[in-house]
XYZ file of C-alpha atoms in Angstrom:
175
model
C 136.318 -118.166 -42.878
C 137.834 -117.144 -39.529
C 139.092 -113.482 -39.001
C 142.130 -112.664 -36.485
C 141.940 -109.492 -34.723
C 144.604 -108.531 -32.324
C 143.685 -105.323 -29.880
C 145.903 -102.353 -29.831
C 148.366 -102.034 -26.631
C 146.517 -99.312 -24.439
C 149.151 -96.138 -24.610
C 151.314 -95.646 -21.580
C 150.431 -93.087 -19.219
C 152.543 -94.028 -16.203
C 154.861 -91.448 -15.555
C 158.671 -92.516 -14.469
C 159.345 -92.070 -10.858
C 161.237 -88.430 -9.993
C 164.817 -89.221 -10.220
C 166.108 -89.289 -6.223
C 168.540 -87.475 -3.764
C 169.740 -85.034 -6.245
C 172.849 -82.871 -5.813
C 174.927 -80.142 -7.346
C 178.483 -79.330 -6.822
C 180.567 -76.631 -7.451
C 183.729 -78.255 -8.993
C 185.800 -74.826 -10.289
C 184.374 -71.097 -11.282
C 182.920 -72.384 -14.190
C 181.692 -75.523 -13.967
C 178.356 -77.483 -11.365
C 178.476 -81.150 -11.648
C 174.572 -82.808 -10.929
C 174.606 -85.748 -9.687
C 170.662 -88.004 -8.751
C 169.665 -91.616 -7.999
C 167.960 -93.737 -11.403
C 164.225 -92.983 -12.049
C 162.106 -96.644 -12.890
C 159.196 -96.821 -15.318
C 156.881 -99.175 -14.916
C 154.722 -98.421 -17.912
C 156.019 -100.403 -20.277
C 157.818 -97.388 -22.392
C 160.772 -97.723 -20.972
C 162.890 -94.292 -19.566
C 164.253 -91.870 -22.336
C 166.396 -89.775 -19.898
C 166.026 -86.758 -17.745
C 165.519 -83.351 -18.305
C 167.728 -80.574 -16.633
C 166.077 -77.333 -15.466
C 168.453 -74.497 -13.967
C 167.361 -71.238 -12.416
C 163.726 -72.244 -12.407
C 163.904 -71.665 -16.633
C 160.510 -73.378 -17.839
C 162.898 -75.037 -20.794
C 164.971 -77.843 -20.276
C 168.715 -76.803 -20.257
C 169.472 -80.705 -21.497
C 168.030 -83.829 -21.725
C 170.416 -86.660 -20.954
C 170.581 -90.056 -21.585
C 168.291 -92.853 -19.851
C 171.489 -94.757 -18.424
C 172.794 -91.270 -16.747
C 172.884 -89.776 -13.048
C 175.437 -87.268 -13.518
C 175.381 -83.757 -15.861
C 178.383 -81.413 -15.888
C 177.006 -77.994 -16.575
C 179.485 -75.801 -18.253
C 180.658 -72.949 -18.902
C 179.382 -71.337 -15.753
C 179.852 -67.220 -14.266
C 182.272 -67.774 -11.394
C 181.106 -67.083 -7.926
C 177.017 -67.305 -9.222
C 174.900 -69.359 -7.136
C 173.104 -71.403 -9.519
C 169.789 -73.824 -9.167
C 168.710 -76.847 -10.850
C 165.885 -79.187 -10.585
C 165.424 -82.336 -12.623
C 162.518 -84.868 -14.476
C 162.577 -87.923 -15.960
C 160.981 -88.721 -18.980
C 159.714 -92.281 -20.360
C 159.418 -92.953 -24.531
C 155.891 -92.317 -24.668
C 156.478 -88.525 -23.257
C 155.392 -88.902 -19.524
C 157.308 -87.035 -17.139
C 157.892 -87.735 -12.994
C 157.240 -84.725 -10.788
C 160.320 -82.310 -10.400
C 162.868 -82.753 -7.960
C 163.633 -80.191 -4.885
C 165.642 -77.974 -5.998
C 169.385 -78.238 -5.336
C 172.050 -74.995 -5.635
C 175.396 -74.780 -5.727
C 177.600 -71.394 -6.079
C 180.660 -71.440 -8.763
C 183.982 -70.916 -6.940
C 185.578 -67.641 -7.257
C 188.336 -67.285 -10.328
C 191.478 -68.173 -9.851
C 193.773 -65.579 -8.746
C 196.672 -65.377 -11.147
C 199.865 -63.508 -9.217
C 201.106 -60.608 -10.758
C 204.741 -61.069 -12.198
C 205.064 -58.026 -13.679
C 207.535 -55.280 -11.971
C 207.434 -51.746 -11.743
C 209.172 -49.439 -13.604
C 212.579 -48.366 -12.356
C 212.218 -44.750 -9.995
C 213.576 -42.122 -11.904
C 217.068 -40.494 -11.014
C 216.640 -38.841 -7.951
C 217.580 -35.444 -6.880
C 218.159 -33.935 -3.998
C 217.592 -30.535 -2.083
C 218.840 -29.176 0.702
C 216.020 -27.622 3.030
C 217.619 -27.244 6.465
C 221.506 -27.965 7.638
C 220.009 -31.516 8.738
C 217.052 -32.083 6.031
C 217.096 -32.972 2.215
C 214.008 -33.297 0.132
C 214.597 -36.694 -2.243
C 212.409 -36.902 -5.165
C 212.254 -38.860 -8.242
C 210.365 -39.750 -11.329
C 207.472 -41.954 -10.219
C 206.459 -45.793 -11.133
C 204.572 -47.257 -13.202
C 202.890 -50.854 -12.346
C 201.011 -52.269 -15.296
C 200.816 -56.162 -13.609
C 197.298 -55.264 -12.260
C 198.573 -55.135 -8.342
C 199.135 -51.322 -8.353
C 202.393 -49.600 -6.901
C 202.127 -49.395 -3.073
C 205.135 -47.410 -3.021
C 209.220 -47.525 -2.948
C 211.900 -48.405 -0.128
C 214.387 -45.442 0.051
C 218.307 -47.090 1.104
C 221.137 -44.079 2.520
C 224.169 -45.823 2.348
C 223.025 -49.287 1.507
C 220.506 -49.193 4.893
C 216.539 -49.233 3.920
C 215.670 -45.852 5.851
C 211.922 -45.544 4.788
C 209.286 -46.664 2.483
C 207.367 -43.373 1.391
C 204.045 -43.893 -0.831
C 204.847 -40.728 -2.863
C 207.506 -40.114 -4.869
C 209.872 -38.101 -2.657
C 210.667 -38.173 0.832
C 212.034 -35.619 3.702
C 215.189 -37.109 5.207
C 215.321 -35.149 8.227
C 218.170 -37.169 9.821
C 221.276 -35.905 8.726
C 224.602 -34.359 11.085
């Protein structure tokens, strides 16, 4: 009688070529979108995806998909400069060479304005120091919107006549 013996497919050790021209940009203070040409494998395995390094970590931050070439990494520290470099990896577990690595610095937080007023000056009251001077003073500010008090703008008579930092202010320009 005949016997049929079919040979084993020799494993695949042909690693995927390094994925190419990789970038990283800085799209808000918290987020780095990476962006790299396709790897090809040639070794019959076919590509699995690519792994994600940041910071040089010897642990992949992600592995994506075979069909990808773009990985938003999020949630990012603002205004951090951050470094990635990238593999690709085949179905049998071969890996290219690491790509360059490419940085990219989060964008400073937004600023958010501060709406918040001060606190109404307190009554002022006056006292006389000379036949032409008067000491004004007054309860002091409070700012709690986070841009601190810078100071106050003193009116005579409806007219703006200073803007003192402290709260009281020698009006030495009286008849």
């Amino acid at each position: 009688t005949a016997v049929s013996v079919t040979t084993q497919t020799p494993p695949d050790t042909t690693t995927p070529t390094p994925p190419t021209s990789p970038s990283a940009t800085a799209n808000s203070s918290s987020q780095i979108t990476l962006s790299w040409g396709a790897s090809t494998d040639s070794g019959g395995s076919l590509l699995r995806g690519y792994n994600i390094y940041r910071n040089g970590s010897a642990t992949p931050l992600n592995t994506t998909p075979q069909t990808a070439t773009t990985y938003i990494d999020t949630p990012l520290t603002a205004s951090t400069l951050y470094s990635y470099q990238l593999e690709a990896i085949d179905n049998a577990g071969n890996k290219s060479a690491k790509t360059s690595s490419v940085s990219a610095t989060t964008l400073a937080p937004p600023v958010v304005p501060d709406t918040t007023k001060p606190t109404t000056p307190g009554t002022p009251t006056f006292s006389l120091t000379t036949q032409t001077t008067t000491r004004v003073a007054w309860s002091a500010s409070t700012d709690t919107g986070g841009s601190n008090l810078s100071g106050y703008k003193l009116f005579r008579n409806g007219v703006q006549i200073a803007t003192p930092t402290t709260n009281s202010y020698d009006d030495a320009s009286l008849t």
